[in-house]
PDB file of N, CA and C in Angstrom:
ATOM      1  N   UNK A 270     104.582 229.427 165.533  1.00 50.00           N
ATOM      2  CA  UNK A 270     105.869 229.607 166.198  1.00 50.00           C
ATOM      3  C   UNK A 270     106.349 231.050 166.000  1.00 50.00           C
ATOM      4  N   UNK A 271     106.921 231.619 167.022  1.00 52.00           N
ATOM      5  CA  UNK A 271     107.385 232.989 166.971  1.00 52.00           C
ATOM      6  C   UNK A 271     108.711 233.066 166.225  1.00 52.00           C
ATOM      7  N   UNK A 272     108.836 234.026 165.313  1.00 50.00           N
ATOM      8  CA  UNK A 272     110.062 234.238 164.548  1.00 50.00           C
ATOM      9  C   UNK A 272     111.115 234.828 165.473  1.00 50.00           C
ATOM     10  N   UNK A 273     112.100 234.024 165.825  1.00 59.00           N
ATOM     11  CA  UNK A 273     113.103 234.464 166.793  1.00 59.00           C
ATOM     12  C   UNK A 273     114.062 235.501 166.234  1.00 59.00           C
ATOM     13  N   UNK A 274     114.081 235.689 164.918  1.00 64.00           N
ATOM     14  CA  UNK A 274     114.986 236.672 164.331  1.00 64.00           C
ATOM     15  C   UNK A 274     114.463 238.092 164.494  1.00 64.00           C
ATOM     16  N   UNK A 275     113.141 238.262 164.500  1.00 76.00           N
ATOM     17  CA  UNK A 275     112.590 239.608 164.521  1.00 76.00           C
ATOM     18  C   UNK A 275     111.649 239.892 165.689  1.00 76.00           C
ATOM     19  N   UNK A 276     111.179 238.874 166.363  1.00 88.00           N
ATOM     20  CA  UNK A 276     110.199 239.059 167.436  1.00 88.00           C
ATOM     21  C   UNK A 276     110.848 239.661 168.680  1.00 88.00           C
ATOM     22  N   UNK A 277     110.090 240.485 169.418  1.00 93.00           N
ATOM     23  CA  UNK A 277     110.601 240.953 170.710  1.00 93.00           C
ATOM     24  C   UNK A 277     110.885 239.747 171.620  1.00 93.00           C
ATOM     25  N   UNK A 278     111.934 239.861 172.403  1.00 95.00           N
ATOM     26  CA  UNK A 278     112.337 238.755 173.266  1.00 95.00           C
ATOM     27  C   UNK A 278     111.228 238.367 174.242  1.00 95.00           C
ATOM     28  N   UNK A 279     110.452 239.328 174.716  1.00 96.00           N
ATOM     29  CA  UNK A 279     109.336 239.013 175.623  1.00 96.00           C
ATOM     30  C   UNK A 279     108.345 238.072 174.942  1.00 96.00           C
ATOM     31  N   UNK A 280     108.110 238.264 173.648  1.00 97.00           N
ATOM     32  CA  UNK A 280     107.199 237.381 172.906  1.00 97.00           C
ATOM     33  C   UNK A 280     107.780 235.983 172.754  1.00 97.00           C
ATOM     34  N   UNK A 281     109.070 235.909 172.545  1.00 97.00           N
ATOM     35  CA  UNK A 281     109.738 234.603 172.426  1.00 97.00           C
ATOM     36  C   UNK A 281     109.658 233.861 173.751  1.00 97.00           C
ATOM     37  N   UNK A 282     109.911 234.573 174.858  1.00 98.00           N
ATOM     38  CA  UNK A 282     109.812 233.978 176.192  1.00 98.00           C
ATOM     39  C   UNK A 282     108.397 233.451 176.415  1.00 98.00           C
ATOM     40  N   UNK A 283     107.392 234.259 176.100  1.00 98.00           N
ATOM     41  CA  UNK A 283     105.998 233.851 176.286  1.00 98.00           C
ATOM     42  C   UNK A 283     105.680 232.612 175.450  1.00 98.00           C
ATOM     43  N   UNK A 284     106.136 232.569 174.214  1.00 98.00           N
ATOM     44  CA  UNK A 284     105.872 231.417 173.349  1.00 98.00           C
ATOM     45  C   UNK A 284     106.523 230.155 173.890  1.00 98.00           C
ATOM     46  N   UNK A 285     107.752 230.268 174.365  1.00 98.00           N
ATOM     47  CA  UNK A 285     108.461 229.114 174.916  1.00 98.00           C
ATOM     48  C   UNK A 285     107.755 228.571 176.158  1.00 98.00           C
ATOM     49  N   UNK A 286     107.366 229.474 177.061  1.00 98.00           N
ATOM     50  CA  UNK A 286     106.711 229.041 178.295  1.00 98.00           C
ATOM     51  C   UNK A 286     105.327 228.482 178.010  1.00 98.00           C
ATOM     52  N   UNK A 287     104.631 229.045 177.049  1.00 98.00           N
ATOM     53  CA  UNK A 287     103.319 228.528 176.676  1.00 98.00           C
ATOM     54  C   UNK A 287     103.447 227.116 176.120  1.00 98.00           C
ATOM     55  N   UNK A 288     104.425 226.910 175.277  1.00 98.00           N
ATOM     56  CA  UNK A 288     104.643 225.589 174.675  1.00 98.00           C
ATOM     57  C   UNK A 288     105.048 224.544 175.713  1.00 98.00           C
ATOM     58  N   UNK A 289     105.916 224.907 176.625  1.00 98.00           N
ATOM     59  CA  UNK A 289     106.453 223.913 177.563  1.00 98.00           C
ATOM     60  C   UNK A 289     105.610 223.718 178.818  1.00 98.00           C
ATOM     61  N   UNK A 290     104.877 224.753 179.255  1.00 98.00           N
ATOM     62  CA  UNK A 290     104.178 224.670 180.542  1.00 98.00           C
ATOM     63  C   UNK A 290     102.658 224.784 180.452  1.00 98.00           C
ATOM     64  N   UNK A 291     102.114 225.107 179.290  1.00 98.00           N
ATOM     65  CA  UNK A 291     100.666 225.274 179.116  1.00 98.00           C
ATOM     66  C   UNK A 291     100.066 226.067 180.283  1.00 98.00           C
ATOM     67  N   UNK A 292     100.533 227.299 180.486  1.00 98.00           N
ATOM     68  CA  UNK A 292     100.090 228.068 181.653  1.00 98.00           C
ATOM     69  C   UNK A 292      98.629 228.500 181.577  1.00 98.00           C
ATOM     70  N   UNK A 293      98.015 228.584 182.744  1.00 97.00           N
ATOM     71  CA  UNK A 293      96.669 229.140 182.841  1.00 97.00           C
ATOM     72  C   UNK A 293      96.741 230.660 183.013  1.00 97.00           C
ATOM     73  N   UNK A 294      97.914 231.155 183.359  1.00 98.00           N
ATOM     74  CA  UNK A 294      98.162 232.590 183.493  1.00 98.00           C
ATOM     75  C   UNK A 294      99.639 232.820 183.189  1.00 98.00           C
ATOM     76  N   UNK A 295      99.920 233.839 182.378  1.00 98.00           N
ATOM     77  CA  UNK A 295     101.310 234.157 182.042  1.00 98.00           C
ATOM     78  C   UNK A 295     101.439 235.643 181.745  1.00 98.00           C
ATOM     79  N   UNK A 296     102.383 236.271 182.436  1.00 98.00           N
ATOM     80  CA  UNK A 296     102.728 237.664 182.166  1.00 98.00           C
ATOM     81  C   UNK A 296     104.246 237.726 182.054  1.00 98.00           C
ATOM     82  N   UNK A 297     104.726 238.270 180.951  1.00 98.00           N
ATOM     83  CA  UNK A 297     106.159 238.478 180.758  1.00 98.00           C
ATOM     84  C   UNK A 297     106.382 239.980 180.709  1.00 98.00           C
ATOM     85  N   UNK A 298     107.197 240.478 181.628  1.00 96.00           N
ATOM     86  CA  UNK A 298     107.476 241.918 181.701  1.00 96.00           C
ATOM     87  C   UNK A 298     108.936 242.178 181.359  1.00 96.00           C
ATOM     88  N   UNK A 299     109.150 243.122 180.465  1.00 93.00           N
ATOM     89  CA  UNK A 299     110.500 243.551 180.124  1.00 93.00           C
ATOM     90  C   UNK A 299     110.880 244.663 181.102  1.00 93.00           C
ATOM     91  N   UNK A 300     111.814 244.365 181.980  1.00 89.00           N
ATOM     92  CA  UNK A 300     112.244 245.303 183.016  1.00 89.00           C
ATOM     93  C   UNK A 300     113.551 246.005 182.654  1.00 89.00           C
ATOM     94  N   UNK A 301     113.998 245.838 181.425  1.00 84.00           N
ATOM     95  CA  UNK A 301     115.320 246.327 181.017  1.00 84.00           C
ATOM     96  C   UNK A 301     115.495 247.827 181.232  1.00 84.00           C
ATOM     97  N   UNK A 302     114.436 248.594 181.022  1.00 68.00           N
ATOM     98  CA  UNK A 302     114.535 250.044 181.183  1.00 68.00           C
ATOM     99  C   UNK A 302     114.905 250.440 182.616  1.00 68.00           C
ATOM    100  N   UNK A 303     114.598 249.560 183.562  1.00 73.00           N
ATOM    101  CA  UNK A 303     114.938 249.830 184.965  1.00 73.00           C
ATOM    102  C   UNK A 303     116.417 249.596 185.259  1.00 73.00           C
ATOM    103  N   UNK A 304     117.112 248.969 184.305  1.00 60.00           N
ATOM    104  CA  UNK A 304     118.508 248.595 184.510  1.00 60.00           C
ATOM    105  C   UNK A 304     119.438 249.243 183.493  1.00 60.00           C
ATOM    106  N   UNK A 305     118.963 250.230 182.780  1.00 63.00           N
ATOM    107  CA  UNK A 305     119.781 250.914 181.773  1.00 63.00           C
ATOM    108  C   UNK A 305     121.059 251.450 182.411  1.00 63.00           C
ATOM    109  N   UNK A 306     122.178 251.134 181.796  1.00 63.00           N
ATOM    110  CA  UNK A 306     123.470 251.590 182.295  1.00 63.00           C
ATOM    111  C   UNK A 306     124.057 250.726 183.397  1.00 63.00           C
ATOM    112  N   UNK A 307     123.324 249.728 183.855  1.00 65.00           N
ATOM    113  CA  UNK A 307     123.819 248.839 184.911  1.00 65.00           C
ATOM    114  C   UNK A 307     124.552 247.646 184.307  1.00 65.00           C
ATOM    115  N   UNK A 308     125.203 246.893 185.145  1.00 64.00           N
ATOM    116  CA  UNK A 308     125.860 245.654 184.736  1.00 64.00           C
ATOM    117  C   UNK A 308     124.834 244.757 184.049  1.00 64.00           C
ATOM    118  N   UNK A 309     125.191 244.214 182.924  1.00 60.00           N
ATOM    119  CA  UNK A 309     124.312 243.314 182.203  1.00 60.00           C
ATOM    120  C   UNK A 309     123.447 243.994 181.171  1.00 60.00           C
ATOM    121  N   UNK A 310     123.415 245.313 181.170  1.00 61.00           N
ATOM    122  CA  UNK A 310     122.661 246.044 180.152  1.00 61.00           C
ATOM    123  C   UNK A 310     123.482 246.030 178.873  1.00 61.00           C
ATOM    124  N   UNK A 311     122.973 245.315 177.862  1.00 64.00           N
ATOM    125  CA  UNK A 311     123.718 245.196 176.614  1.00 64.00           C
ATOM    126  C   UNK A 311     123.308 246.231 175.576  1.00 64.00           C
ATOM    127  N   UNK A 312     122.425 247.147 175.957  1.00 60.00           N
ATOM    128  CA  UNK A 312     122.008 248.201 175.056  1.00 60.00           C
ATOM    129  C   UNK A 312     120.858 247.838 174.144  1.00 60.00           C
ATOM    130  N   UNK A 313     120.405 246.588 174.179  1.00 65.00           N
ATOM    131  CA  UNK A 313     119.310 246.165 173.304  1.00 65.00           C
ATOM    132  C   UNK A 313     117.948 246.538 173.856  1.00 65.00           C
ATOM    133  N   UNK A 314     117.882 246.799 175.152  1.00 67.00           N
ATOM    134  CA  UNK A 314     116.590 247.038 175.794  1.00 67.00           C
ATOM    135  C   UNK A 314     115.847 245.741 176.043  1.00 67.00           C
ATOM    136  N   UNK A 315     116.564 244.604 175.924  1.00 77.00           N
ATOM    137  CA  UNK A 315     115.962 243.282 176.127  1.00 77.00           C
ATOM    138  C   UNK A 315     116.936 242.384 176.891  1.00 77.00           C
ATOM    139  N   UNK A 316     117.187 242.730 178.145  1.00 84.00           N
ATOM    140  CA  UNK A 316     118.150 241.956 178.932  1.00 84.00           C
ATOM    141  C   UNK A 316     117.622 241.516 180.297  1.00 84.00           C
ATOM    142  N   UNK A 317     116.622 242.200 180.824  1.00 89.00           N
ATOM    143  CA  UNK A 317     116.094 241.927 182.154  1.00 89.00           C
ATOM    144  C   UNK A 317     114.579 241.702 182.073  1.00 89.00           C
ATOM    145  N   UNK A 318     114.118 240.566 182.611  1.00 95.00           N
ATOM    146  CA  UNK A 318     112.705 240.211 182.499  1.00 95.00           C
ATOM    147  C   UNK A 318     112.167 239.638 183.803  1.00 95.00           C
ATOM    148  N   UNK A 319     110.858 239.758 183.968  1.00 97.00           N
ATOM    149  CA  UNK A 319     110.127 239.091 185.038  1.00 97.00           C
ATOM    150  C   UNK A 319     109.049 238.256 184.379  1.00 97.00           C
ATOM    151  N   UNK A 320     108.909 237.004 184.835  1.00 98.00           N
ATOM    152  CA  UNK A 320     107.799 236.175 184.368  1.00 98.00           C
ATOM    153  C   UNK A 320     106.949 235.791 185.566  1.00 98.00           C
ATOM    154  N   UNK A 321     105.658 235.947 185.386  1.00 98.00           N
ATOM    155  CA  UNK A 321     104.673 235.497 186.363  1.00 98.00           C
ATOM    156  C   UNK A 321     103.889 234.406 185.657  1.00 98.00           C
ATOM    157  N   UNK A 322     104.033 233.176 186.136  1.00 98.00           N
ATOM    158  CA  UNK A 322     103.443 232.049 185.427  1.00 98.00           C
ATOM    159  C   UNK A 322     102.714 231.126 186.395  1.00 98.00           C
ATOM    160  N   UNK A 323     101.495 230.781 186.029  1.00 98.00           N
ATOM    161  CA  UNK A 323     100.691 229.811 186.779  1.00 98.00           C
ATOM    162  C   UNK A 323     100.456 228.633 185.840  1.00 98.00           C
ATOM    163  N   UNK A 324     100.808 227.443 186.319  1.00 98.00           N
ATOM    164  CA  UNK A 324     100.685 226.262 185.473  1.00 98.00           C
ATOM    165  C   UNK A 324     100.379 225.026 186.304  1.00 98.00           C
ATOM    166  N   UNK A 325      99.531 224.148 185.779  1.00 98.00           N
ATOM    167  CA  UNK A 325      99.300 222.866 186.449  1.00 98.00           C
ATOM    168  C   UNK A 325     100.592 222.043 186.565  1.00 98.00           C
ATOM    169  N   UNK A 326     101.556 222.312 185.699  1.00 98.00           N
ATOM    170  CA  UNK A 326     102.836 221.590 185.749  1.00 98.00           C
ATOM    171  C   UNK A 326     103.573 221.829 187.067  1.00 98.00           C
ATOM    172  N   UNK A 327     103.232 222.893 187.777  1.00 98.00           N
ATOM    173  CA  UNK A 327     103.896 223.224 189.036  1.00 98.00           C
ATOM    174  C   UNK A 327     103.262 222.550 190.258  1.00 98.00           C
ATOM    175  N   UNK A 328     102.128 221.910 190.089  1.00 98.00           N
ATOM    176  CA  UNK A 328     101.430 221.293 191.210  1.00 98.00           C
ATOM    177  C   UNK A 328     102.323 220.265 191.895  1.00 98.00           C
ATOM    178  N   UNK A 329     102.471 220.420 193.206  1.00 97.00           N
ATOM    179  CA  UNK A 329     103.263 219.492 193.997  1.00 97.00           C
ATOM    180  C   UNK A 329     104.762 219.738 193.958  1.00 97.00           C
ATOM    181  N   UNK A 330     105.207 220.747 193.209  1.00 98.00           N
ATOM    182  CA  UNK A 330     106.641 221.049 193.122  1.00 98.00           C
ATOM    183  C   UNK A 330     107.004 222.208 194.036  1.00 98.00           C
ATOM    184  N   UNK A 331     108.211 222.165 194.566  1.00 98.00           N
ATOM    185  CA  UNK A 331     108.680 223.285 195.383  1.00 98.00           C
ATOM    186  C   UNK A 331     109.169 224.418 194.481  1.00 98.00           C
ATOM    187  N   UNK A 332     109.520 225.530 195.084  1.00 97.00           N
ATOM    188  CA  UNK A 332     109.924 226.729 194.348  1.00 97.00           C
ATOM    189  C   UNK A 332     111.109 226.466 193.418  1.00 97.00           C
ATOM    190  N   UNK A 333     112.095 225.751 193.892  1.00 98.00           N
ATOM    191  CA  UNK A 333     113.291 225.485 193.091  1.00 98.00           C
ATOM    192  C   UNK A 333     112.952 224.614 191.882  1.00 98.00           C
ATOM    193  N   UNK A 334     112.152 223.591 192.071  1.00 98.00           N
ATOM    194  CA  UNK A 334     111.759 222.718 190.960  1.00 98.00           C
ATOM    195  C   UNK A 334     110.957 223.497 189.917  1.00 98.00           C
ATOM    196  N   UNK A 335     110.121 224.394 190.361  1.00 98.00           N
ATOM    197  CA  UNK A 335     109.338 225.231 189.440  1.00 98.00           C
ATOM    198  C   UNK A 335     110.262 226.131 188.629  1.00 98.00           C
ATOM    199  N   UNK A 336     111.220 226.755 189.302  1.00 98.00           N
ATOM    200  CA  UNK A 336     112.161 227.626 188.604  1.00 98.00           C
ATOM    201  C   UNK A 336     113.010 226.835 187.614  1.00 98.00           C
ATOM    202  N   UNK A 337     113.344 225.621 187.962  1.00 98.00           N
ATOM    203  CA  UNK A 337     114.116 224.782 187.027  1.00 98.00           C
ATOM    204  C   UNK A 337     113.329 224.499 185.750  1.00 98.00           C
ATOM    205  N   UNK A 338     112.019 224.277 185.867  1.00 98.00           N
ATOM    206  CA  UNK A 338     111.202 224.051 184.669  1.00 98.00           C
ATOM    207  C   UNK A 338     111.202 225.288 183.770  1.00 98.00           C
ATOM    208  N   UNK A 339     111.082 226.451 184.372  1.00 98.00           N
ATOM    209  CA  UNK A 339     111.120 227.693 183.600  1.00 98.00           C
ATOM    210  C   UNK A 339     112.499 227.864 182.964  1.00 98.00           C
ATOM    211  N   UNK A 340     113.542 227.672 183.742  1.00 98.00           N
ATOM    212  CA  UNK A 340     114.910 227.814 183.227  1.00 98.00           C
ATOM    213  C   UNK A 340     115.191 226.833 182.098  1.00 98.00           C
ATOM    214  N   UNK A 341     114.683 225.621 182.203  1.00 98.00           N
ATOM    215  CA  UNK A 341     114.892 224.622 181.157  1.00 98.00           C
ATOM    216  C   UNK A 341     114.242 225.075 179.845  1.00 98.00           C
ATOM    217  N   UNK A 342     113.054 225.643 179.942  1.00 98.00           N
ATOM    218  CA  UNK A 342     112.351 226.103 178.736  1.00 98.00           C
ATOM    219  C   UNK A 342     113.083 227.267 178.062  1.00 98.00           C
ATOM    220  N   UNK A 343     113.835 228.022 178.834  1.00 98.00           N
ATOM    221  CA  UNK A 343     114.505 229.221 178.318  1.00 98.00           C
ATOM    222  C   UNK A 343     116.030 229.099 178.310  1.00 98.00           C
ATOM    223  N   UNK A 344     116.547 227.896 178.434  1.00 98.00           N
ATOM    224  CA  UNK A 344     117.980 227.673 178.658  1.00 98.00           C
ATOM    225  C   UNK A 344     118.876 228.394 177.654  1.00 98.00           C
ATOM    226  N   UNK A 345     118.608 228.252 176.369  1.00 97.00           N
ATOM    227  CA  UNK A 345     119.488 228.881 175.381  1.00 97.00           C
ATOM    228  C   UNK A 345     119.403 230.404 175.445  1.00 97.00           C
ATOM    229  N   UNK A 346     118.228 230.931 175.751  1.00 96.00           N
ATOM    230  CA  UNK A 346     118.077 232.387 175.876  1.00 96.00           C
ATOM    231  C   UNK A 346     118.793 232.908 177.121  1.00 96.00           C
ATOM    232  N   UNK A 347     118.756 232.137 178.194  1.00 96.00           N
ATOM    233  CA  UNK A 347     119.455 232.530 179.420  1.00 96.00           C
ATOM    234  C   UNK A 347     120.967 232.521 179.202  1.00 96.00           C
ATOM    235  N   UNK A 348     121.430 231.639 178.333  1.00 95.00           N
ATOM    236  CA  UNK A 348     122.863 231.547 178.060  1.00 95.00           C
ATOM    237  C   UNK A 348     123.350 232.646 177.122  1.00 95.00           C
ATOM    238  N   UNK A 349     122.431 233.213 176.318  1.00 92.00           N
ATOM    239  CA  UNK A 349     122.881 234.139 175.283  1.00 92.00           C
ATOM    240  C   UNK A 349     122.252 235.523 175.314  1.00 92.00           C
ATOM    241  N   UNK A 350     120.981 235.632 175.667  1.00 91.00           N
ATOM    242  CA  UNK A 350     120.280 236.910 175.484  1.00 91.00           C
ATOM    243  C   UNK A 350     119.673 237.502 176.745  1.00 91.00           C
ATOM    244  N   UNK A 351     119.355 236.676 177.729  1.00 92.00           N
ATOM    245  CA  UNK A 351     118.728 237.173 178.962  1.00 92.00           C
ATOM    246  C   UNK A 351     119.795 237.282 180.044  1.00 92.00           C
ATOM    247  N   UNK A 352     119.970 238.492 180.576  1.00 90.00           N
ATOM    248  CA  UNK A 352     120.939 238.687 181.654  1.00 90.00           C
ATOM    249  C   UNK A 352     120.325 238.358 183.009  1.00 90.00           C
ATOM    250  N   UNK A 353     119.064 238.753 183.203  1.00 91.00           N
ATOM    251  CA  UNK A 353     118.416 238.547 184.503  1.00 91.00           C
ATOM    252  C   UNK A 353     116.956 238.163 184.285  1.00 91.00           C
ATOM    253  N   UNK A 354     116.510 237.184 185.073  1.00 96.00           N
ATOM    254  CA  UNK A 354     115.139 236.708 184.975  1.00 96.00           C
ATOM    255  C   UNK A 354     114.582 236.486 186.374  1.00 96.00           C
ATOM    256  N   UNK A 355     113.562 237.245 186.731  1.00 97.00           N
ATOM    257  CA  UNK A 355     112.846 237.038 187.986  1.00 97.00           C
ATOM    258  C   UNK A 355     111.663 236.127 187.671  1.00 97.00           C
ATOM    259  N   UNK A 356     111.464 235.103 188.497  1.00 98.00           N
ATOM    260  CA  UNK A 356     110.418 234.113 188.237  1.00 98.00           C
ATOM    261  C   UNK A 356     109.452 234.071 189.414  1.00 98.00           C
ATOM    262  N   UNK A 357     108.172 234.229 189.098  1.00 98.00           N
ATOM    263  CA  UNK A 357     107.101 234.029 190.077  1.00 98.00           C
ATOM    264  C   UNK A 357     106.256 232.898 189.521  1.00 98.00           C
ATOM    265  N   UNK A 358     106.428 231.717 190.090  1.00 98.00           N
ATOM    266  CA  UNK A 358     105.750 230.515 189.567  1.00 98.00           C
ATOM    267  C   UNK A 358     104.813 229.947 190.627  1.00 98.00           C
ATOM    268  N   UNK A 359     103.582 229.644 190.194  1.00 98.00           N
ATOM    269  CA  UNK A 359     102.622 229.067 191.129  1.00 98.00           C
ATOM    270  C   UNK A 359     101.741 228.064 190.393  1.00 98.00           C
ATOM    271  N   UNK A 360     101.150 227.176 191.162  1.00 98.00           N
ATOM    272  CA  UNK A 360     100.192 226.229 190.639  1.00 98.00           C
ATOM    273  C   UNK A 360      98.793 226.842 190.727  1.00 98.00           C
ATOM    274  N   UNK A 361      97.852 226.387 189.917  1.00 97.00           N
ATOM    275  CA  UNK A 361      96.488 226.919 189.998  1.00 97.00           C
ATOM    276  C   UNK A 361      95.928 226.770 191.419  1.00 97.00           C
ATOM    277  N   UNK A 362      95.250 227.822 191.872  1.00 94.00           N
ATOM    278  CA  UNK A 362      94.653 227.803 193.198  1.00 94.00           C
ATOM    279  C   UNK A 362      95.552 228.357 194.287  1.00 94.00           C
ATOM    280  N   UNK A 363      96.824 228.582 193.980  1.00 93.00           N
ATOM    281  CA  UNK A 363      97.721 229.171 194.968  1.00 93.00           C
ATOM    282  C   UNK A 363      97.630 230.687 194.898  1.00 93.00           C
ATOM    283  N   UNK A 364      97.799 231.330 196.028  1.00 74.00           N
ATOM    284  CA  UNK A 364      97.693 232.784 196.085  1.00 74.00           C
ATOM    285  C   UNK A 364      98.798 233.522 195.551  1.00 74.00           C
TER     286      UNK A 364
END
């Protein structure tokens, strides 16, 4: 388990999504540097993220249902530490 007190937030996000979705592909990108000085920038350098996740859990689900699964796995972080999260979710075999 990732130590949430000291680990980079991107690592915590990756650990949460790995645990909840068992992805076959996962990339977590910290985009905070692109938003420095903008609304939602809390100065930590860990406020804006993109996740690209491929998981069998998404098979047969629409885009909104897939995003809800990701949001559920990260709910407390979205409420407290993540200002913005872009989600690219697909099932295996999708382009």
